[in-house]
Coordinates of C-alpha atoms in Angstrom, one line a residue:
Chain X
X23 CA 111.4 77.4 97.1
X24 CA 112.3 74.7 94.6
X25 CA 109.4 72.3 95.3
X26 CA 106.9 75.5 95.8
X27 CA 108.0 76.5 92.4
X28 CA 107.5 72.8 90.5
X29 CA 103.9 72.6 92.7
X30 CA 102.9 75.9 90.9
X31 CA 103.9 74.5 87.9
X32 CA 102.3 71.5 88.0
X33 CA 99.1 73.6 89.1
X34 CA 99.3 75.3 86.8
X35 CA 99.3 72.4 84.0
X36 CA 96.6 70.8 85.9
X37 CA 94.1 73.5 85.2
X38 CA 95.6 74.7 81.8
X39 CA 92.3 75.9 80.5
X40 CA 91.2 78.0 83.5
X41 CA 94.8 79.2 83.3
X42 CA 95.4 80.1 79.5
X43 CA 92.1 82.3 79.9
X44 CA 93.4 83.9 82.9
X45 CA 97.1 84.7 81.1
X46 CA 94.6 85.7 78.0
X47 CA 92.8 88.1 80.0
X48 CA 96.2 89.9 81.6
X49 CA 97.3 89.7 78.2
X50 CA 94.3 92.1 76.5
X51 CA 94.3 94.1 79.5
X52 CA 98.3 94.8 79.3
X53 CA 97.9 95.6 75.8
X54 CA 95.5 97.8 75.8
X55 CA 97.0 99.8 78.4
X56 CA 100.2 99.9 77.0
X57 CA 98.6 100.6 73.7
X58 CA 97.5 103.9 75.0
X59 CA 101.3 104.2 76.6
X60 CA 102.6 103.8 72.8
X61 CA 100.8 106.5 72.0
X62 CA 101.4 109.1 74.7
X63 CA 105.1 108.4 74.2
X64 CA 105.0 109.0 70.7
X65 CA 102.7 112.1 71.3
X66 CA 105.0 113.3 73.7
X67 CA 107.7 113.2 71.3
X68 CA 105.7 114.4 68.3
X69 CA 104.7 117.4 70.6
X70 CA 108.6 118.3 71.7
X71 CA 109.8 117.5 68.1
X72 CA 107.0 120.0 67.1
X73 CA 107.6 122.4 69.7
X74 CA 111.5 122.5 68.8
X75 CA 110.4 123.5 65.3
X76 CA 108.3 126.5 66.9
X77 CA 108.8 129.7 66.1
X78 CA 107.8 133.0 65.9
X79 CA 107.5 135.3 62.4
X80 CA 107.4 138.8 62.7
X81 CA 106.3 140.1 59.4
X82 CA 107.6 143.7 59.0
X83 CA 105.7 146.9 56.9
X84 CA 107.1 148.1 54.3
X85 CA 110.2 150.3 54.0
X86 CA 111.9 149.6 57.2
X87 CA 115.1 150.9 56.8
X88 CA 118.0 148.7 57.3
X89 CA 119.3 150.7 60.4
X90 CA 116.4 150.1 62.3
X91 CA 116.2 146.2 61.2
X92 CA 119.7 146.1 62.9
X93 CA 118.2 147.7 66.0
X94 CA 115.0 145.3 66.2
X95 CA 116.7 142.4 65.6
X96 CA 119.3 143.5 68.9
X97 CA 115.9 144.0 70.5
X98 CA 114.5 141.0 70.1
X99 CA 117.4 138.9 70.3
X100 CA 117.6 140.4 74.0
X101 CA 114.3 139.1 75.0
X102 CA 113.9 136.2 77.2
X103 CA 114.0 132.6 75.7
X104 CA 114.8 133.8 72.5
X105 CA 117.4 131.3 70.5
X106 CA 118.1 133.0 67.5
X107 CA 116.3 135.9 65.1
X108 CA 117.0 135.6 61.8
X109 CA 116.3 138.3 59.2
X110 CA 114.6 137.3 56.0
X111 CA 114.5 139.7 53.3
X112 CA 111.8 140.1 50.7
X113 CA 114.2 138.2 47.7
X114 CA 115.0 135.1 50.7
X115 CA 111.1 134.9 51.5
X116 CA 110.6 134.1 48.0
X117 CA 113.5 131.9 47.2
X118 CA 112.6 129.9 50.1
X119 CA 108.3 130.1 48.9
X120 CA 109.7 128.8 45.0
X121 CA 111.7 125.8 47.2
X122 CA 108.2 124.9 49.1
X123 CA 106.1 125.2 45.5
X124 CA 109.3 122.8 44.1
X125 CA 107.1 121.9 40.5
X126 CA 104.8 124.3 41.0
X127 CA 107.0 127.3 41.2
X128 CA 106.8 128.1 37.9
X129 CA 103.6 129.7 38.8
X130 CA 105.5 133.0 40.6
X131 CA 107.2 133.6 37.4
X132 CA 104.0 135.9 36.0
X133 CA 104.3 138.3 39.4
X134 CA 105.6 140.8 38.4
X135 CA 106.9 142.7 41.9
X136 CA 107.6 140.6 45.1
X137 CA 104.4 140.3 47.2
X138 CA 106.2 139.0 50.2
X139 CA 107.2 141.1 53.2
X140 CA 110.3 141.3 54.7
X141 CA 110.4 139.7 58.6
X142 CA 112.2 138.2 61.4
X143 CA 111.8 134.3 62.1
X144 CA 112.3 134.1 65.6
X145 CA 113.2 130.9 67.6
X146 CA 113.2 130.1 70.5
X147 CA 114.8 128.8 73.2
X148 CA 112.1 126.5 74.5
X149 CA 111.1 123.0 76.5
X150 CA 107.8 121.0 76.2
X151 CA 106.7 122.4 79.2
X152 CA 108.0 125.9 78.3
X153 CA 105.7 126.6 75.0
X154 CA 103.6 128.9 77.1
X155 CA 106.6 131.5 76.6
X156 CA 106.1 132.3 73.0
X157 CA 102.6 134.6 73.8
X158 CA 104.5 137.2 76.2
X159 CA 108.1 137.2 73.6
X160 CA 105.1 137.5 70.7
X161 CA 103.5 140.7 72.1
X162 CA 106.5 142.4 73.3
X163 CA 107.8 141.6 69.3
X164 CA 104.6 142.6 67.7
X165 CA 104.7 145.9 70.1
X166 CA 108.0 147.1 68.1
X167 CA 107.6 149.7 65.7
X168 CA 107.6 148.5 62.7
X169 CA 106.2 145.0 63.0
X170 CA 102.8 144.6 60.8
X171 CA 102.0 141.3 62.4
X172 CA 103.3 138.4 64.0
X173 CA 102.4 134.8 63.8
X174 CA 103.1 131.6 65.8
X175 CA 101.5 128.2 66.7
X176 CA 100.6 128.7 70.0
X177 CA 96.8 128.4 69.4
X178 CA 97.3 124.6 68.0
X179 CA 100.3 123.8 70.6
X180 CA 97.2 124.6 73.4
X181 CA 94.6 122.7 71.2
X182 CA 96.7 119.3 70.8
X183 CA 97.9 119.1 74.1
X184 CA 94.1 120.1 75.3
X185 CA 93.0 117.1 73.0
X186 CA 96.2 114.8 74.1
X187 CA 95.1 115.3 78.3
X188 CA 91.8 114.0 77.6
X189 CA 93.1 111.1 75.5
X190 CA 95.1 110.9 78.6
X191 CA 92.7 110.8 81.2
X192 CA 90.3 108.8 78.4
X193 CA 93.7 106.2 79.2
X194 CA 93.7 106.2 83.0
X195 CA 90.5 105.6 83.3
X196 CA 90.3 102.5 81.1
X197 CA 93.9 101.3 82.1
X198 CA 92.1 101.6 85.5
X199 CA 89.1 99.6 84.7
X200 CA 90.9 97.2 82.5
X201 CA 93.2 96.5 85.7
X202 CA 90.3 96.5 87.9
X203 CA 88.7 93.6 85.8
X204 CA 92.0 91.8 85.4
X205 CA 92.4 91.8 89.2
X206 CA 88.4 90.3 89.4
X207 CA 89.0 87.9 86.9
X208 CA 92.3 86.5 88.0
X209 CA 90.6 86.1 91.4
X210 CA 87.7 84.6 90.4
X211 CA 90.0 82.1 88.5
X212 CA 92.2 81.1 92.2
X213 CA 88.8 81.2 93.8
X214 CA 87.9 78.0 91.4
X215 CA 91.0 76.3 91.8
X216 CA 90.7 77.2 95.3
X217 CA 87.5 75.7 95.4
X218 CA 88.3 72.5 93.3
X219 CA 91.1 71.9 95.4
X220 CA 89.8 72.8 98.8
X221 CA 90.1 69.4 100.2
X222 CA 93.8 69.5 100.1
X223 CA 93.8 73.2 101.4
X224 CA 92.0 71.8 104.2
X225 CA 94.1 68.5 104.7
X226 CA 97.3 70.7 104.1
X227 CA 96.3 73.4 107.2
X228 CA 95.3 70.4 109.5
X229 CA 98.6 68.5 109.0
X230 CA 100.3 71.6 110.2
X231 CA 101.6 73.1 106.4
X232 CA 102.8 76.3 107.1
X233 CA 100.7 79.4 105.9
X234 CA 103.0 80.1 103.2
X235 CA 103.7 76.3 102.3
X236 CA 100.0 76.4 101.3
X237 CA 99.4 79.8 99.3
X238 CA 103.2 80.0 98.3
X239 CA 102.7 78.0 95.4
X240 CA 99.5 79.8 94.2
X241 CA 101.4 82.8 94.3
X242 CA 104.7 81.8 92.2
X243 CA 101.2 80.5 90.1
X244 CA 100.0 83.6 89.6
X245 CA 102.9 85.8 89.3
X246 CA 104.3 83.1 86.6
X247 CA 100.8 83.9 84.8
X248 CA 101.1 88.0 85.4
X249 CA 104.2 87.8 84.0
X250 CA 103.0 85.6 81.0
X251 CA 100.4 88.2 80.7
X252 CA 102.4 90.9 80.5
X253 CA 105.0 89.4 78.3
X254 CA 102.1 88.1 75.7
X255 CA 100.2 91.8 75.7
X256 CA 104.1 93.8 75.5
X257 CA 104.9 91.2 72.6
X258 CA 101.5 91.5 70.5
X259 CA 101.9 95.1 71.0
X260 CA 105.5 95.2 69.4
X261 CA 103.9 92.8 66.5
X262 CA 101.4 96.1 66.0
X263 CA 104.1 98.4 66.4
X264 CA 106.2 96.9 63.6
X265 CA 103.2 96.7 61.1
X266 CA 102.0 100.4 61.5
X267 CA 105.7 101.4 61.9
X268 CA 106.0 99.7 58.2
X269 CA 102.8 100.4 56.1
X270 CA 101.2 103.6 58.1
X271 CA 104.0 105.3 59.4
X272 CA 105.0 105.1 55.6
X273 CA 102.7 107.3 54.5
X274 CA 103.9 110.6 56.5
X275 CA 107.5 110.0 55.3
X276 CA 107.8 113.4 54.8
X277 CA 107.8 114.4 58.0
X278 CA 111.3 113.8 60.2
X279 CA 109.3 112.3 63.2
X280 CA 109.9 108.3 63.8
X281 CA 107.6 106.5 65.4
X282 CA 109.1 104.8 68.7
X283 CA 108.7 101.3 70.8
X284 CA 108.1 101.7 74.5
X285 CA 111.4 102.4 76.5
X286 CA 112.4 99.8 78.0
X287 CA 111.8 101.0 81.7
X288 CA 108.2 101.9 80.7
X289 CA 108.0 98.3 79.5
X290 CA 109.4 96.9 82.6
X291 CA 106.9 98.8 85.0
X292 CA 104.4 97.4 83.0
X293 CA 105.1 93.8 83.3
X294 CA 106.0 94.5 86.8
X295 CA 102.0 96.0 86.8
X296 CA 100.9 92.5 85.3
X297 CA 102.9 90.9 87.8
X298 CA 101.0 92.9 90.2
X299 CA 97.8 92.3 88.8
X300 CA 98.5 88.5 89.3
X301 CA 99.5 88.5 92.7
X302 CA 96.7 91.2 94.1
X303 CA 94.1 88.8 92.6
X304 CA 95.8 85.9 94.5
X305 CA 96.1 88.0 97.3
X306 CA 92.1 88.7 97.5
X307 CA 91.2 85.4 97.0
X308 CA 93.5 83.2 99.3
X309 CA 92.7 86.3 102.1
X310 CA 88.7 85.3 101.7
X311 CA 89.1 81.6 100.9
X312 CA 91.6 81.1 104.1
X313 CA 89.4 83.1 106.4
X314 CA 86.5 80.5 105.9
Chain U
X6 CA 101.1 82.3 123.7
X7 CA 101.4 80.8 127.0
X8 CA 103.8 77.8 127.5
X9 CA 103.1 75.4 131.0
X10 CA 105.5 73.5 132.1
X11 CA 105.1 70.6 130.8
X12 CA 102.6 68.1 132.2
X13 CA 102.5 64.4 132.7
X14 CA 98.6 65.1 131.0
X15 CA 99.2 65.8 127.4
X16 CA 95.7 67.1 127.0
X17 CA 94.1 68.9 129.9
X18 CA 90.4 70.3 129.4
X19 CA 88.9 72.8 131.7
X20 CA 85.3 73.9 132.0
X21 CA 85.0 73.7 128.1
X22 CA 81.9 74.5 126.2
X23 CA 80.9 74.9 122.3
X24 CA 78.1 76.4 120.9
X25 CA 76.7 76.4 117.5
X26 CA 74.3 79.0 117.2
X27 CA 71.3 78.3 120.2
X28 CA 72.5 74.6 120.1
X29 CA 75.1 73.6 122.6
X30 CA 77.4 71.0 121.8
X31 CA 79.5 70.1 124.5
X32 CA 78.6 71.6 128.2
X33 CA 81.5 72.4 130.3
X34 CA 83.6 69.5 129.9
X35 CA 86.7 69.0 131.9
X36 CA 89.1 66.2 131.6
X37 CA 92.8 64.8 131.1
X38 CA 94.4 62.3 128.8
X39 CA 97.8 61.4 130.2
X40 CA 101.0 61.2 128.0
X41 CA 101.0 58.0 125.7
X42 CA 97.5 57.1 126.8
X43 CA 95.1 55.1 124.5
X44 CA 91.6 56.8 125.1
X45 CA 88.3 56.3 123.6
X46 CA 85.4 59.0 123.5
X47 CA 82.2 57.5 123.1
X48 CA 78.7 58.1 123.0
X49 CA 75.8 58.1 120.6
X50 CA 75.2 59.9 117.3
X51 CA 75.1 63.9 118.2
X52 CA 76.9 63.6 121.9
X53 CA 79.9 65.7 120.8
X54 CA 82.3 63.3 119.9
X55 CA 83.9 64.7 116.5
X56 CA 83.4 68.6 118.3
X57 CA 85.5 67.3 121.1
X58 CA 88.2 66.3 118.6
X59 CA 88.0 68.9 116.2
X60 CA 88.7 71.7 119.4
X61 CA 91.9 69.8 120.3
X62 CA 93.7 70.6 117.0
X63 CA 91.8 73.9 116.7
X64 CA 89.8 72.4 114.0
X65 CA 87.7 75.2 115.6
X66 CA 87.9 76.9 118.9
X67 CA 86.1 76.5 122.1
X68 CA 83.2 79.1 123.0
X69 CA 84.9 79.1 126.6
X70 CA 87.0 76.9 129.1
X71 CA 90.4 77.0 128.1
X72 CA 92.3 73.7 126.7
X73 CA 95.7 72.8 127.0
X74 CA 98.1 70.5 124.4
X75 CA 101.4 69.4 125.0
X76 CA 101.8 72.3 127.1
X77 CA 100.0 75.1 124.8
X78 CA 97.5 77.0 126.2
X79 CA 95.2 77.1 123.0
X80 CA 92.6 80.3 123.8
X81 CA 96.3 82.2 124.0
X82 CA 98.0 80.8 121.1
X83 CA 98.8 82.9 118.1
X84 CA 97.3 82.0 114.6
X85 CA 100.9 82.0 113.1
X86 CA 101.6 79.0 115.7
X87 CA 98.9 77.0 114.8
X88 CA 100.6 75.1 112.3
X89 CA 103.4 73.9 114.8
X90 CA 100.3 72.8 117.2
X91 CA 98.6 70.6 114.6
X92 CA 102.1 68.9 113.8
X93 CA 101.5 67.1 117.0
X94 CA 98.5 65.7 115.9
X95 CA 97.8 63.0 113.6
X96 CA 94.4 63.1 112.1
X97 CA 92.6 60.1 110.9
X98 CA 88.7 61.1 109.3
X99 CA 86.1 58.5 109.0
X100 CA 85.5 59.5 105.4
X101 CA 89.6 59.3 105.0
X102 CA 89.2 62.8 103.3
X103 CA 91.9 61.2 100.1
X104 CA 92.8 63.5 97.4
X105 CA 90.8 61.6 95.0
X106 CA 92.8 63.1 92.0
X107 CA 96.4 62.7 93.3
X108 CA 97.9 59.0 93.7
X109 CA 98.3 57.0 97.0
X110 CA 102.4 58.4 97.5
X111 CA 101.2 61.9 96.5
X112 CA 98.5 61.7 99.2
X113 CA 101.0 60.8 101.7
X114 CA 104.1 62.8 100.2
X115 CA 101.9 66.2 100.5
X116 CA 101.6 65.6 104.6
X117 CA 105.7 64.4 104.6
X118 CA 106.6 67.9 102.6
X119 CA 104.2 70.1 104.5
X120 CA 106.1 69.1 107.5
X121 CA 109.4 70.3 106.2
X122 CA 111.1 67.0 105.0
X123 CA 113.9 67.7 103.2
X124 CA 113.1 66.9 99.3
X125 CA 116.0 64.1 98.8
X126 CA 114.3 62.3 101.7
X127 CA 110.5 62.4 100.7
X128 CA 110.3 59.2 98.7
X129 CA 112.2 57.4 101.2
X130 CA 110.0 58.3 103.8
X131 CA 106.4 57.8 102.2
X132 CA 107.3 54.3 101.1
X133 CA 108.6 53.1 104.7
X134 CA 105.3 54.5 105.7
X135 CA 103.3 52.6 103.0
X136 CA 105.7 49.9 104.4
X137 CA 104.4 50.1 107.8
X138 CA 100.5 50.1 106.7
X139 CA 101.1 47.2 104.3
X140 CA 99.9 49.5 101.1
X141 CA 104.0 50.0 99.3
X142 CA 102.1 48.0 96.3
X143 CA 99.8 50.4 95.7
X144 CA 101.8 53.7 96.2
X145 CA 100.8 54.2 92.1
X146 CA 97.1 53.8 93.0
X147 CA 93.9 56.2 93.1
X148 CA 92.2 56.5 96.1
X149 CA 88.9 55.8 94.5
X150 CA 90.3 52.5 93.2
X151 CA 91.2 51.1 96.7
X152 CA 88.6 49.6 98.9
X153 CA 87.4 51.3 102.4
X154 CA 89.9 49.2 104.8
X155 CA 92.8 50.2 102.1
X156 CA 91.8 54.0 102.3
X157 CA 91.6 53.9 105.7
X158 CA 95.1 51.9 105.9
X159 CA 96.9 55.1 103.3
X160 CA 94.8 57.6 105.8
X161 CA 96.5 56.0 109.3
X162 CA 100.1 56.6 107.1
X163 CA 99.3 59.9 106.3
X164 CA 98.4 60.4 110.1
X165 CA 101.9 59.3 111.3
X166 CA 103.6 60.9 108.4
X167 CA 104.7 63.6 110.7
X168 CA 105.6 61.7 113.7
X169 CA 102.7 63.1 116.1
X170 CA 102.6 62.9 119.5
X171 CA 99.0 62.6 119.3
X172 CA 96.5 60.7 117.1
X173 CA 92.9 61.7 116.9
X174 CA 90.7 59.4 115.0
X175 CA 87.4 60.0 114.2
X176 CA 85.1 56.9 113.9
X177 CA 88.4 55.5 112.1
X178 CA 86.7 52.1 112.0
X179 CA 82.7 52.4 111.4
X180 CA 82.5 52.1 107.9
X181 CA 84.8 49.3 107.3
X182 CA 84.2 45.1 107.8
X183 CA 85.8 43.3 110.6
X184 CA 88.7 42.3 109.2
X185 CA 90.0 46.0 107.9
X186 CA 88.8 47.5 111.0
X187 CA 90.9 44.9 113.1
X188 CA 93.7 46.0 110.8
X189 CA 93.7 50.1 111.6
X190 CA 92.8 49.4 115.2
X191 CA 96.4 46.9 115.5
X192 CA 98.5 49.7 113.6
X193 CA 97.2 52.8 115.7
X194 CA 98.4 50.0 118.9
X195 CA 101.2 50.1 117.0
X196 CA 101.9 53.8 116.9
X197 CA 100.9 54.0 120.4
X198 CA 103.1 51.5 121.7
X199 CA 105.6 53.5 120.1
X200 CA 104.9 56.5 122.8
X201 CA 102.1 58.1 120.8
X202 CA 99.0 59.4 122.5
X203 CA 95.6 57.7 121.1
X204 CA 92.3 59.3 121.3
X205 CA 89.5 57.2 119.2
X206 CA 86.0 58.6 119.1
X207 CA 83.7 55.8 118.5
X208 CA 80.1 54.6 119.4
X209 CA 81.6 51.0 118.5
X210 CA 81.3 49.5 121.9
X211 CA 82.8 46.1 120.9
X212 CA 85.8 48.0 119.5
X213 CA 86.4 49.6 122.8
X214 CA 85.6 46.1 124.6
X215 CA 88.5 44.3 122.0
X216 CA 90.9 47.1 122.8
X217 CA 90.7 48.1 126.6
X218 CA 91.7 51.5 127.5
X219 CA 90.1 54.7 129.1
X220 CA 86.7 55.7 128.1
X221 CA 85.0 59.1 128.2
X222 CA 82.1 58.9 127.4
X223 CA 79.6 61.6 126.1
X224 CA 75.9 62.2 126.1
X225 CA 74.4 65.4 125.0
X226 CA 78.0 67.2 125.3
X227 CA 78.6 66.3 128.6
X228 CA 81.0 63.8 130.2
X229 CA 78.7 61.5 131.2
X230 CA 81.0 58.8 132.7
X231 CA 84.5 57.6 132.7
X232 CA 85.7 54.1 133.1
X233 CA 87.8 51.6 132.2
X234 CA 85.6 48.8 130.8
X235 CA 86.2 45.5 130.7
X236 CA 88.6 44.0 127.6
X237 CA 87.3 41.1 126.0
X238 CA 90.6 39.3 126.7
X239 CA 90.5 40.2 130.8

């Protein structure tokens, strides 16, 4: 395994150029495949860091009495999913509406009687894939007598994750592609060497080399170059990482979401695709060139 | 795979034919070459010669007939034992068929680890055989900046490099003077004195008369005779 190994690396310094393209090629391809992984994780986690923050306000008419806020805040604290309801009274909704103005909350001192109504911010008890939930609890909340209206986020939870499939399927399909040509190209690039070399091929299979004494090497050659690939796209990807983490990420300081790297195990399966992606293309091309 | 016992004849032939396309190339040829034999297989340009040669070491196979080496049937053996059945040949080309990029020792050192010699031992090994063909000056050299009887000289060492039973050589002396062609023809004597099997094709008639031996010889892929002739010396 020793000597297979130094043959593949002396092959591969012997046709650096053809080489350096190929490990170029895995490299664009790995990046922009992971790219689109960076984002989906960080989407994903933007979407349950959003969907944590979900909740439900029940705005309530005016003159409930306080007996029957007791009773509908039992009620909906019995319904299914529901974390917590929390009573906000007319004086709390505007404490916590002068907080959100900060400097500008010198412009509710000219009202002269509290607009805001009184209501129930309702959370709830939820997962990513359990945001569909809030509709039903919403109903049976805006059902109770009492309740003027009720809002959640529901409606835009649907929309982003309607927008983040397609991105997602938008990702397959050029992951796929860029794979596809990855594969081709690296190929292509054994089928030269293949070719420039096919005198030794020949005189290797008639002096009885072994099947894998002659396309072991060009596999340790091509997995060394998947895995360079890989490594090279991972690594420039991290580099892009760090500078929108720094100078974009910057600018939406205010809100608590950070911006992630790709888990390690996610960056492992993609080198491990690169290294793939070498070996298939080796595999295509030695299975045509040996045939012959 | 079938195995025969094994047979005083290293290489049996029986009613073997190839075609190429509409053109036959050899016609149901049947014949024996006995354990460390020195044969020749001559005819003129186009007889069949090279096709004979090729079919032994399954350079390609045989449209029908059935051909035996060193015990093994080749119509039955399987392509993962193919390897094992070329080890007993050693091949020597007219064109040499050299690396032209890699040195004299690499050319040689590829056929010695291909055969499975251990890695400590590979140097060793493909200078005794430079050794043996008089080339251990020019281990460092190019193919391309040897002449033709030197090639041909680093092409008999990569031959033996495995220890073959058999050697097949293919016009091994046609495109080299007198002098370079007297010196392959003396080491493949060599190598067959050592209990080798020879098998030379050649149209070279005074070759065959310098060397004595058996010789089958073709015309239009058929045996057309086979005789011992006459060596210059007898």
């Amino acid at each position: 395994m020793i000597l297979y190994f130094q043959k593949a690396v002396r092959d591969l310094r012997a046709n650096l150029f053809l080489n350096t393209v190929t490990v170029i090629t895995i490299a664009l391809s790995v990046l922009i495949f992971s790219a689109f992984m960076l984002f989906f994780v960080n989407a994903d986690g933007f979407l349950r860091h959003w969907i944590a923050d979900m909740r439900i306000m029940a705005y309530l008419k005016p003159g409930v009495r306080p007996e029957a806020v007791d009773r509908m805040k039992s009620r909906i604290q019995s319904l299914p999913g529901v974390r917590e309801a929390e009573f906000i009274s007319k004086s709390r909704a505007m404490d916590r509406f002068r907080d959100q103005l900060k400097r500008q909350s010198s412009l509710l001192d000219g009202l002269g009687e509290n607009p805001l109504p009184e209501s129930f911010e309702v959370r709830m008890d939820i997962t990513a894939r359990g945001w569909r939930n809030i509709e039903p609890v919403a109903r049976e909340i805006e059902a109770l007598t009492g309740v003027e209206e009720v809002e959640y986020g529901q409606q835009w939870v649907g929309r982003f994750i309607h927008v983040l499939n397609l991105i997602r399927v938008a990702g397959y399909a050029l992951g796929g592609l860029f794979f596809g040509a990855a594969v081709f190209f690296v190929a292509n690039t054994v089928r030269l060497v293949l070719y420039s070399r096919r005198d030794e091929v020949e005189i290797m299979r008639l002096v009885g080399a072994s099947e894998g004494f002659v396309k072991d090497p060009f596999y340790i050659q091509n997995l060394i170059m998947g895995t360079l690939g890989g490594l090279l796209g991972i690594a420039i990807l991290y580099f892009l990482y760090r500078f929108i983490a720094a100078n974009v990420a910057a600018e939406f300081s205010t809100v608590s979401f950070q911006l992630i790297f790709l888990p390690f195990r996610i960056s492992m399966a993609i080198l491990l695709g690169s290294m793939f992606v070498g070996w298939l293309g080796c595999f295509i091309s030695l299975r045509q060139f040996l045939r012959t | 795979m079938e195995v025969f016992e094994k047979p005083s004849a290293i290489i049996q032939m029986f009613h073997v034919s190839k075609r190429y396309s509409a053109k036959a190339a050899l016609v149901d040829i049947s014949l024996e070459v006995a354990d460390n034999e020195f044969v020749f297989v001559s005819g003129p340009s186009g007889a069949g010669k090279t096709t004979l040669l090729r079919l032994l070491y399954m350079g390609e196979p045989a449209t029908t007939g059935q051909i035996v080496v060193d015990g093994l049937n080749l119509s039955r053996i399987a392509r993962r034992r193919v390897p094992f059945l070329r080890r007993k040949f050693g091949i020597i080309f007219q064109d040499y068929r050299l690396i032209p990029s890699r040195s004299v020792f690499d050319n040689i050192a590829l056929v010695v680890e291909a055969v499975g010699t251990r890695r400590q031992l590979i140097r060793k090994t493909v200078m005794s055989l430079l050794r043996t063909v008089g080339m251990e000056d020019r281990w460092r050299a190019l193919p391309l900046s040897l002449s033709g009887g030197e090639q041909q000289r680093v092409a008999v060492a990569r031959a033996i490099a495995g220890d073959p039973k058999i050697i097949v050589a293919d016009e091994p002396t046609s495109s080299l003077d007198h002098d370079s062609a007297e010196i392959i023809l003396n080491l493949l004597i060599q190598y067959h004195q050592r209990g080798a099997t020879v098998m030379i094709a050649t149209h070279d008639t005074e070759l065959i008369r310098s060397t004595g031996g058996r010789v089958i010889l073709l015309k239009e892929g058929r045996v057309d005779a086979a005789a011992h002739l006459p060596t210059r010396a007898s």
